[in-house]
Coordinates of C-alpha atoms (C1' of nucleotides) in Angstrom, one line a residue:
Chain A
M12 CA 105.0 76.0 71.2
D13 CA 106.5 79.1 70.8
N14 CA 104.5 82.5 72.3
Q15 CA 103.8 80.7 75.4
K16 CA 104.9 82.0 79.2
I17 CA 107.7 80.2 80.4
P18 CA 107.3 79.1 84.1
K19 CA 109.7 80.5 86.4
P20 CA 111.0 76.9 87.8
T21 CA 111.7 76.2 84.2
I22 CA 114.3 79.0 84.0
K23 CA 116.2 77.9 87.1
R24 CA 116.2 74.4 85.8
L25 CA 117.6 75.4 82.1
A26 CA 120.5 77.0 84.2
V27 CA 121.1 73.9 85.8
Y28 CA 121.0 71.9 82.6
Y29 CA 123.3 74.1 81.4
R30 CA 126.1 73.1 84.0
C31 CA 124.9 69.4 83.7
L32 CA 125.3 69.3 80.1
E33 CA 128.9 70.8 80.4
N34 CA 129.9 67.9 82.8
I35 CA 128.3 65.2 80.3
L36 CA 130.1 66.6 77.5
F37 CA 133.2 66.7 79.2
S38 CA 132.8 63.4 80.6
G39 CA 132.9 62.5 76.7
K40 CA 129.2 61.5 75.9
A41 CA 128.2 62.7 72.4
S42 CA 124.7 62.2 72.9
V43 CA 122.3 62.1 75.9
S44 CA 118.5 61.2 77.0
S45 CA 116.2 63.1 79.0
K46 CA 116.3 60.3 81.5
E47 CA 120.2 60.5 81.9
I48 CA 119.9 64.4 82.5
A49 CA 116.7 63.6 84.9
D50 CA 118.5 61.1 86.9
E51 CA 121.7 63.4 87.4
L52 CA 119.3 65.9 88.8
G53 CA 116.7 64.1 90.6
I54 CA 114.0 65.0 88.7
K55 CA 111.7 63.4 86.0
A56 CA 112.6 62.8 82.6
S57 CA 109.3 64.2 81.4
Q58 CA 110.0 67.4 83.2
V59 CA 113.3 67.8 81.2
R60 CA 111.4 67.3 77.8
K61 CA 108.7 69.8 78.8
D62 CA 111.1 72.3 79.8
L63 CA 112.8 72.0 76.4
S64 CA 109.7 72.0 74.4
Y65 CA 109.0 75.7 75.4
F66 CA 112.0 76.4 73.2
G67 CA 111.6 74.1 70.3
E68 CA 112.6 70.4 69.3
F69 CA 116.2 69.7 70.0
G70 CA 116.2 65.9 70.0
R71 CA 115.9 63.0 67.7
R72 CA 113.0 60.5 68.6
G73 CA 114.3 57.2 69.3
V74 CA 117.8 58.7 69.9
G75 CA 118.1 61.3 72.2
Y76 CA 120.1 64.8 72.3
S77 CA 123.6 65.5 70.6
T78 CA 125.2 66.7 73.7
Q79 CA 127.3 69.2 72.2
Q80 CA 124.1 70.7 70.3
L81 CA 121.8 70.8 73.2
L82 CA 124.3 72.6 75.3
E83 CA 124.7 75.1 72.4
S84 CA 120.9 75.5 72.3
V85 CA 120.7 75.8 76.0
S86 CA 123.2 78.6 76.0
D87 CA 121.6 80.4 73.3
I88 CA 118.2 80.0 75.5
L89 CA 119.9 81.2 78.6
G90 CA 121.1 84.6 76.7
M91 CA 124.9 83.5 77.1
R92 CA 125.8 84.4 73.3
K93 CA 125.7 87.7 74.4
I94 CA 128.7 89.4 76.5
W95 CA 127.8 90.0 80.3
N96 CA 130.1 92.5 81.5
V97 CA 129.6 92.8 85.5
C98 CA 130.5 95.1 88.2
I99 CA 130.4 94.4 91.8
V100 CA 129.5 97.2 94.3
G101 CA 130.7 96.7 98.0
M102 CA 133.9 95.0 98.5
G103 CA 133.6 93.4 101.8
N104 CA 134.4 89.7 102.3
L105 CA 131.7 88.6 99.9
G106 CA 132.4 91.2 97.2
M107 CA 135.8 90.3 97.3
A108 CA 135.2 86.3 97.0
L109 CA 133.1 87.0 93.9
A110 CA 135.6 89.2 92.5
V111 CA 137.7 86.1 92.1
Y112 CA 135.3 83.4 92.0
P113 CA 136.3 81.5 88.9
G114 CA 132.7 80.1 88.2
L115 CA 131.6 83.6 86.9
S116 CA 134.2 84.0 84.4
K117 CA 134.0 80.3 83.3
S118 CA 130.1 80.9 82.8
G119 CA 130.9 84.0 80.5
F120 CA 130.2 86.8 83.4
F121 CA 133.4 89.0 82.9
I122 CA 134.1 91.2 86.0
K123 CA 134.8 94.7 84.8
A124 CA 134.7 96.7 87.9
L125 CA 134.6 96.8 91.4
F126 CA 133.4 99.8 93.5
D127 CA 133.6 100.5 97.1
N128 CA 133.0 103.9 99.1
N129 CA 135.7 103.1 102.0
P130 CA 138.4 105.2 101.0
N131 CA 141.0 102.9 102.5
K132 CA 140.0 100.0 99.9
I133 CA 140.2 102.4 96.7
G134 CA 143.1 101.4 94.7
I135 CA 144.1 98.2 96.6
P136 CA 145.0 95.4 93.9
I137 CA 142.9 92.6 93.2
P138 CA 144.4 89.2 91.7
N139 CA 142.6 89.8 88.4
D140 CA 144.3 93.0 87.4
L141 CA 141.3 95.0 88.8
S142 CA 141.0 97.7 91.1
I143 CA 138.6 99.2 93.6
E144 CA 137.2 102.5 92.4
P145 CA 134.9 104.8 94.4
I146 CA 131.1 104.7 93.9
S147 CA 131.0 108.3 92.7
I148 CA 132.6 107.3 89.4
L149 CA 130.2 104.3 89.0
K150 CA 127.9 105.7 86.1
S151 CA 131.0 107.0 84.0
V152 CA 132.5 103.4 84.4
V153 CA 129.6 101.4 83.7
K154 CA 129.3 103.3 80.4
E155 CA 132.7 103.2 79.2
R156 CA 133.2 99.6 80.1
A157 CA 129.7 98.5 78.8
I158 CA 128.6 96.9 81.8
N159 CA 125.3 95.6 81.8
M160 CA 124.8 93.7 85.0
G161 CA 125.4 94.6 88.4
V162 CA 126.0 92.7 91.9
I163 CA 125.2 94.2 95.1
T164 CA 127.1 93.1 98.0
V165 CA 126.8 96.4 100.2
P166 CA 125.0 96.3 103.7
A167 CA 121.2 96.1 103.8
E168 CA 121.1 100.1 104.4
A169 CA 122.8 100.9 101.3
A170 CA 121.2 98.4 98.9
Q171 CA 118.4 100.4 97.4
E172 CA 120.5 103.4 96.6
T173 CA 123.2 101.4 95.2
A174 CA 120.4 99.9 93.0
D175 CA 119.2 103.2 92.0
A176 CA 122.7 104.1 91.0
L177 CA 123.2 100.9 88.9
V178 CA 119.7 101.6 87.3
D179 CA 120.5 105.1 86.6
A180 CA 123.8 104.0 84.8
G181 CA 122.1 101.7 82.9
V182 CA 122.4 98.0 83.7
Q183 CA 120.0 95.8 82.6
G184 CA 120.0 93.4 85.6
I185 CA 121.1 93.2 89.3
V186 CA 122.3 90.3 91.5
N187 CA 121.1 91.2 95.1
F188 CA 122.8 89.6 98.0
A189 CA 121.7 92.3 100.3
P190 CA 118.9 91.2 102.5
V191 CA 116.1 93.6 101.4
R192 CA 113.7 93.6 98.7
L193 CA 114.6 96.5 96.1
N194 CA 112.3 98.6 94.1
L195 CA 113.4 98.5 90.5
P196 CA 111.7 99.7 87.3
D197 CA 110.1 96.7 85.5
S198 CA 112.9 97.0 82.9
V199 CA 115.4 96.0 85.1
K200 CA 115.7 92.3 86.1
V201 CA 116.6 91.2 89.6
E202 CA 118.0 87.8 91.1
E203 CA 117.9 87.6 94.9
I204 CA 120.4 85.4 96.7
D205 CA 119.7 85.6 100.6
I206 CA 122.3 83.4 102.4
S207 CA 120.6 83.7 105.8
V208 CA 117.4 82.7 104.2
S209 CA 118.7 79.3 103.0
F210 CA 120.2 78.6 106.6
R211 CA 116.8 79.4 108.0
S212 CA 115.0 77.2 105.6
L213 CA 117.5 74.5 105.9
A214 CA 116.8 74.7 110.1
F215 CA 113.1 74.5 109.3
S216 CA 113.3 71.4 107.3
I217 CA 115.8 69.7 110.0
S218 CA 113.3 71.0 112.9
L219 CA 110.1 69.7 111.0
H220 CA 111.8 66.4 110.3
S221 CA 113.2 65.5 113.6
G222 CA 111.5 67.4 116.3
R223 CA 107.9 68.5 116.1
R224 CA 104.8 66.8 114.9
R225 CA 104.3 64.5 111.8
E226 CA 104.7 66.3 108.6
Chain B
M6 CA 94.9 73.4 110.2
D7 CA 97.8 71.2 111.4
N8 CA 98.5 68.1 110.0
Q9 CA 99.0 69.3 106.5
K10 CA 101.5 69.4 104.0
I11 CA 103.7 72.6 104.0
P12 CA 104.2 74.2 100.7
K13 CA 107.9 74.7 100.0
P14 CA 107.6 78.3 98.9
T15 CA 105.5 78.9 102.3
I16 CA 108.9 77.8 104.1
K17 CA 111.0 80.4 102.0
R18 CA 108.7 83.0 102.5
L19 CA 108.8 82.3 106.5
A20 CA 112.5 83.0 106.5
V21 CA 111.9 86.2 104.6
Y22 CA 109.0 86.9 107.1
Y23 CA 111.7 86.8 109.9
R24 CA 113.9 89.2 108.4
C25 CA 110.9 91.6 107.7
L26 CA 109.6 91.3 111.1
E27 CA 113.3 92.0 112.7
N28 CA 113.2 95.3 110.7
I29 CA 109.6 96.2 111.7
L30 CA 110.3 95.5 115.2
F31 CA 113.6 97.6 115.0
S32 CA 111.7 100.3 113.5
G33 CA 109.7 100.6 116.8
K34 CA 106.3 99.5 115.6
A35 CA 104.3 97.2 118.2
S36 CA 101.7 95.7 115.9
V37 CA 101.7 94.8 112.2
S38 CA 99.1 93.8 109.7
S39 CA 99.3 91.1 106.9
K40 CA 99.0 93.8 104.3
E41 CA 102.1 95.8 105.8
I42 CA 104.3 92.5 105.5
A43 CA 102.9 91.9 102.0
D44 CA 103.5 95.2 100.8
E45 CA 107.1 95.3 102.1
L46 CA 107.9 92.1 100.3
G47 CA 105.7 92.7 97.1
I48 CA 103.3 89.9 97.7
K49 CA 99.6 89.3 98.6
A50 CA 98.3 89.7 102.2
S51 CA 96.4 86.7 102.0
Q52 CA 99.4 84.9 101.0
V53 CA 100.9 86.1 104.3
R54 CA 97.9 84.7 106.5
K55 CA 97.4 81.7 104.6
D56 CA 101.3 80.9 105.2
L57 CA 100.9 81.6 108.9
S58 CA 97.7 79.7 109.1
Y59 CA 99.6 76.4 108.5
F60 CA 101.1 76.8 112.0
G61 CA 98.4 78.3 114.1
E62 CA 96.5 81.5 114.8
F63 CA 99.0 84.2 115.8
G64 CA 97.0 87.5 115.1
R65 CA 93.7 89.1 116.3
R66 CA 91.0 89.6 114.1
G67 CA 90.3 93.6 113.3
V68 CA 93.8 94.3 115.1
G69 CA 96.6 92.8 113.7
Y70 CA 99.5 90.6 115.3
S71 CA 102.0 91.7 117.9
T72 CA 105.4 92.1 116.2
Q73 CA 107.0 90.7 119.0
Q74 CA 105.0 87.9 119.6
L75 CA 104.9 87.0 115.7
L76 CA 108.7 87.2 115.4
E77 CA 108.8 84.9 118.4
S78 CA 106.3 82.4 116.8
V79 CA 108.3 82.7 113.3
S80 CA 111.5 82.0 115.1
D81 CA 109.9 78.9 116.6
I82 CA 108.3 77.5 113.6
L83 CA 111.8 77.9 111.7
G84 CA 113.4 76.0 114.4
M85 CA 115.5 79.0 115.4
R86 CA 115.2 78.0 119.4
K87 CA 117.6 75.3 118.7
I88 CA 121.2 76.3 118.6
W89 CA 122.9 75.6 115.5
N90 CA 126.4 74.9 115.3
V91 CA 128.1 75.2 111.9
C92 CA 131.3 73.9 110.5
I93 CA 132.6 75.4 106.9
V94 CA 134.3 72.9 104.7
G95 CA 136.6 74.7 102.2
M96 CA 138.5 77.7 103.1
G97 CA 138.7 79.6 99.7
N98 CA 137.4 82.9 99.4
L99 CA 134.0 82.1 99.6
G100 CA 134.4 79.7 102.6
M101 CA 136.2 82.8 104.1
A102 CA 133.8 85.2 103.5
L103 CA 131.0 83.0 105.2
A104 CA 133.5 82.5 108.3
V105 CA 133.3 86.0 109.0
Y106 CA 129.8 86.9 107.6
P107 CA 128.1 88.6 110.5
G108 CA 124.4 88.1 108.8
L109 CA 124.9 84.2 110.2
S110 CA 125.6 84.7 113.8
K111 CA 123.1 87.5 114.1
S112 CA 120.6 85.0 112.7
G113 CA 121.6 82.2 115.3
F114 CA 123.9 80.3 113.3
F115 CA 127.3 79.9 115.2
I116 CA 130.7 79.0 113.2
K117 CA 132.2 76.4 115.3
A118 CA 134.8 75.2 113.1
L119 CA 136.5 75.8 109.6
F120 CA 138.3 73.0 107.6
D121 CA 140.6 72.8 104.7
N122 CA 142.8 70.1 103.2
N123 CA 145.5 72.7 102.1
P124 CA 148.3 72.2 104.4
N125 CA 149.5 76.0 104.0
K126 CA 146.0 77.0 105.4
I127 CA 146.1 74.9 108.5
G128 CA 146.3 77.3 111.5
I129 CA 146.2 80.6 110.0
P130 CA 144.0 82.9 112.3
I131 CA 140.7 84.3 111.3
P132 CA 139.0 87.1 112.8
N133 CA 136.6 85.2 115.3
D134 CA 139.4 83.5 117.1
L135 CA 138.8 80.3 115.1
S136 CA 141.6 78.5 113.2
I137 CA 141.6 76.3 110.0
E138 CA 141.9 72.8 110.7
P139 CA 142.3 69.6 108.7
I140 CA 139.8 67.8 107.3
S141 CA 141.1 64.6 108.6
I142 CA 140.0 65.4 112.1
L143 CA 136.3 66.6 111.0
K144 CA 134.5 63.7 112.5
S145 CA 135.9 64.2 116.1
V146 CA 135.7 68.0 116.1
V147 CA 132.1 67.8 114.8
K148 CA 131.3 65.6 117.8
E149 CA 133.0 67.4 120.3
R150 CA 131.5 70.6 119.4
A151 CA 128.2 69.6 118.6
I152 CA 128.0 70.8 115.4
N153 CA 124.9 70.0 113.5
M154 CA 125.1 71.9 110.4
G155 CA 128.0 71.8 107.5
V156 CA 128.7 74.2 104.8
I157 CA 130.3 73.0 101.6
T158 CA 132.4 75.4 99.7
V159 CA 134.9 72.9 98.1
P160 CA 135.5 72.6 94.5
A161 CA 132.6 70.5 92.6
E162 CA 134.9 67.7 92.6
A163 CA 135.3 67.4 96.2
A164 CA 131.8 68.0 97.0
Q165 CA 130.2 64.5 97.4
E166 CA 133.2 63.2 99.4
T167 CA 133.0 66.1 101.6
A168 CA 129.2 65.4 102.2
D169 CA 129.9 61.9 103.0
A170 CA 132.2 62.9 105.6
L171 CA 129.7 65.6 107.0
V172 CA 127.0 62.9 107.1
D173 CA 129.1 60.3 108.6
A174 CA 130.2 62.8 111.3
G175 CA 126.5 63.2 111.9
V176 CA 125.4 66.6 110.7
Q177 CA 121.7 67.2 110.3
G178 CA 121.8 69.4 107.4
I179 CA 124.1 70.7 104.8
V180 CA 124.2 74.2 102.8
N181 CA 126.1 73.2 99.8
F182 CA 127.4 76.1 97.4
A183 CA 129.1 73.5 95.1
P184 CA 127.4 73.0 91.4
V185 CA 126.4 69.6 91.9
R186 CA 123.7 67.6 93.2
L187 CA 124.6 66.0 96.4
N188 CA 123.6 62.2 97.2
L189 CA 122.4 62.1 100.9
P190 CA 120.5 59.9 103.0
D191 CA 116.8 61.1 103.7
S192 CA 117.6 62.1 107.2
V193 CA 120.1 64.9 106.3
K194 CA 118.4 67.9 104.7
V195 CA 120.1 70.1 102.0
E196 CA 120.0 73.7 100.7
E197 CA 121.6 74.5 97.5
I198 CA 123.3 77.7 96.7
D199 CA 124.5 77.9 93.0
I200 CA 125.7 81.3 92.4
S201 CA 126.2 80.7 88.8
V202 CA 122.8 79.6 88.2
S203 CA 121.5 82.7 89.4
F204 CA 123.8 84.7 87.0
R205 CA 122.4 82.5 84.4
S206 CA 118.7 82.8 85.3
L207 CA 119.3 86.7 85.6
A208 CA 120.7 86.6 82.2
F209 CA 117.8 84.5 80.6
S210 CA 115.4 86.9 82.4
I211 CA 117.2 90.0 80.3
S212 CA 117.4 88.2 77.1
L213 CA 113.9 87.4 77.1
H214 CA 112.4 90.8 77.8
S215 CA 115.1 93.0 75.7
G216 CA 115.9 90.5 72.8
R217 CA 114.2 87.6 71.6
R218 CA 110.3 87.1 70.8
R219 CA 107.5 88.5 72.6
E220 CA 107.1 86.6 75.8
Chain C
dA25 C1' 85.9 100.0 110.1
dA26 C1' 89.7 97.2 110.0
dG27 C1' 91.8 92.9 109.8
dT28 C1' 92.5 87.9 110.9
dG29 C1' 91.4 82.9 109.3
dT30 C1' 90.0 79.6 105.6
dG31 C1' 87.2 76.8 102.4
dA32 C1' 86.7 77.2 97.8
dA33 C1' 88.3 79.0 93.1
dG34 C1' 91.4 80.0 90.2
dT35 C1' 96.0 79.7 88.2
dC36 C1' 100.3 77.7 87.6
dT37 C1' 103.4 73.5 87.3
dT38 C1' 104.4 68.6 86.9
dT39 C1' 103.6 64.3 85.5
dC40 C1' 101.2 60.9 82.7
dA41 C1' 100.6 58.4 78.7
dC42 C1' 100.8 57.8 74.2
dA43 C1' 101.3 59.2 69.2
dG44 C1' 105.0 59.5 66.4
dC45 C1' 109.7 59.2 64.8
dT46 C1' 114.3 56.4 64.0
Chain D
dA5 C1' 112.7 48.7 71.0
dG6 C1' 113.9 53.2 72.4
dC7 C1' 113.0 57.8 73.1
dT8 C1' 111.2 62.5 71.7
dG9 C1' 107.5 65.9 71.9
dT10 C1' 103.0 67.1 73.9
dG11 C1' 98.0 67.3 74.7
dA12 C1' 95.7 66.2 78.8
dA13 C1' 95.1 65.0 83.9
dA14 C1' 96.9 65.7 88.3
dG15 C1' 98.6 67.9 91.6
dA16 C1' 100.6 72.1 93.9
dC17 C1' 100.3 76.8 95.2
dT18 C1' 98.0 81.4 95.4
dT19 C1' 94.3 84.3 95.4
dC20 C1' 89.4 85.5 96.2
dA21 C1' 85.9 86.4 99.2
dC22 C1' 83.6 86.1 103.2
dA23 C1' 82.4 84.8 107.9
dC24 C1' 84.1 86.3 112.0
dT25 C1' 86.2 89.1 115.6
dT26 C1' 87.6 93.2 118.1

DNA sequence: AAGTGTGAAGTCTTTCACAGCT
DNA sequence: AGCTGTGAAAGACTTCACACTT
């Protein structure tokens, strides 16, 4: 039950279980069953159990899981004990929104630097006593502040060079909001978030189920 | 090749093909092969062909696809001929960023209204000659401006009631940025974007490949 | 020669179903 | 009686491989 390959969908769901367990813990429930988690998320209980089983045995048969302990185990699995220091490159509206998004620091992702190339933006103050710095000093800042994750919110044209700069500076992972596929070494992990793609998939689902032929 | 079930991953990829074809067309290439699209996206050519085959035959054997025509066909499949009028509920930083995000209008999603409950925000002007209106008038505004898609950028606690209001007003789909699963009638489609979940999955991938046991 | 369209094979993921613990 | 953990079955998705067209 150890040395197996973890399905990618399992990873995404674990990140969702974390959120769900936080809520359950907050609501005061000390123990929880796979069925309760599953119902909350609209999936099957066996799915929850199978996902967890890739990493160990966390529950007690006949009883369920300790909410607290399971949350800790999931934190561990997700690598959330580690300190994640994050920088954001590209301080347009989206970059700015992320810089002050409370959900990130609440989840243990600390924004340590903001970069932009526009000279007018350099130095303008941001709510969290951060300031915007020029991309030219990215490498030294990343090293100095032990930044291990980068966020790309620059325009599509600049995304690859930004990614190259982040890799060169030594980040281990990149969250990419720019609508292009990045070319990266295997050692650097990437997570893509393309907002327009989500809108288009939604448009498709609506069209399929209300216009067009029978599914 | 018609009445089949379309795999969900196919839908997401079609939305990406669209983006890719726009670039190829812009670069001046009048025709394109499945391999070229696939290489651009880091997938297999047979995947591209199979995805398209669910909807018809768009290419010419031995030749490839007309970039222009394929882009049009994909637009059609994705329901992008339809006019999508969008409202955003919750004008925090993220809502604000989306309100002025050029990627949406470029893809045919027109922001027609912005709502918030904070009285201090009502009326403040936004770059695109829009203004923020109170949620109390959501239903009438949605009907009046033929809004058919809603975006939820309110805090998690308020997300379900916002969704209920949007459904009651008659939208056909919702893009939900709040970190909760919404309960919706089957007739209303939803697309979830949970930014923290993406960060956590990234943290997992990094931890798996650099710390921990062999994959 | 080059490239599509597609059944069939292969792989990955989910769900079932039940042994085993409390 | 209730709920976990997990092999095995079912189902979903991807890739192969090749007939077919230009």
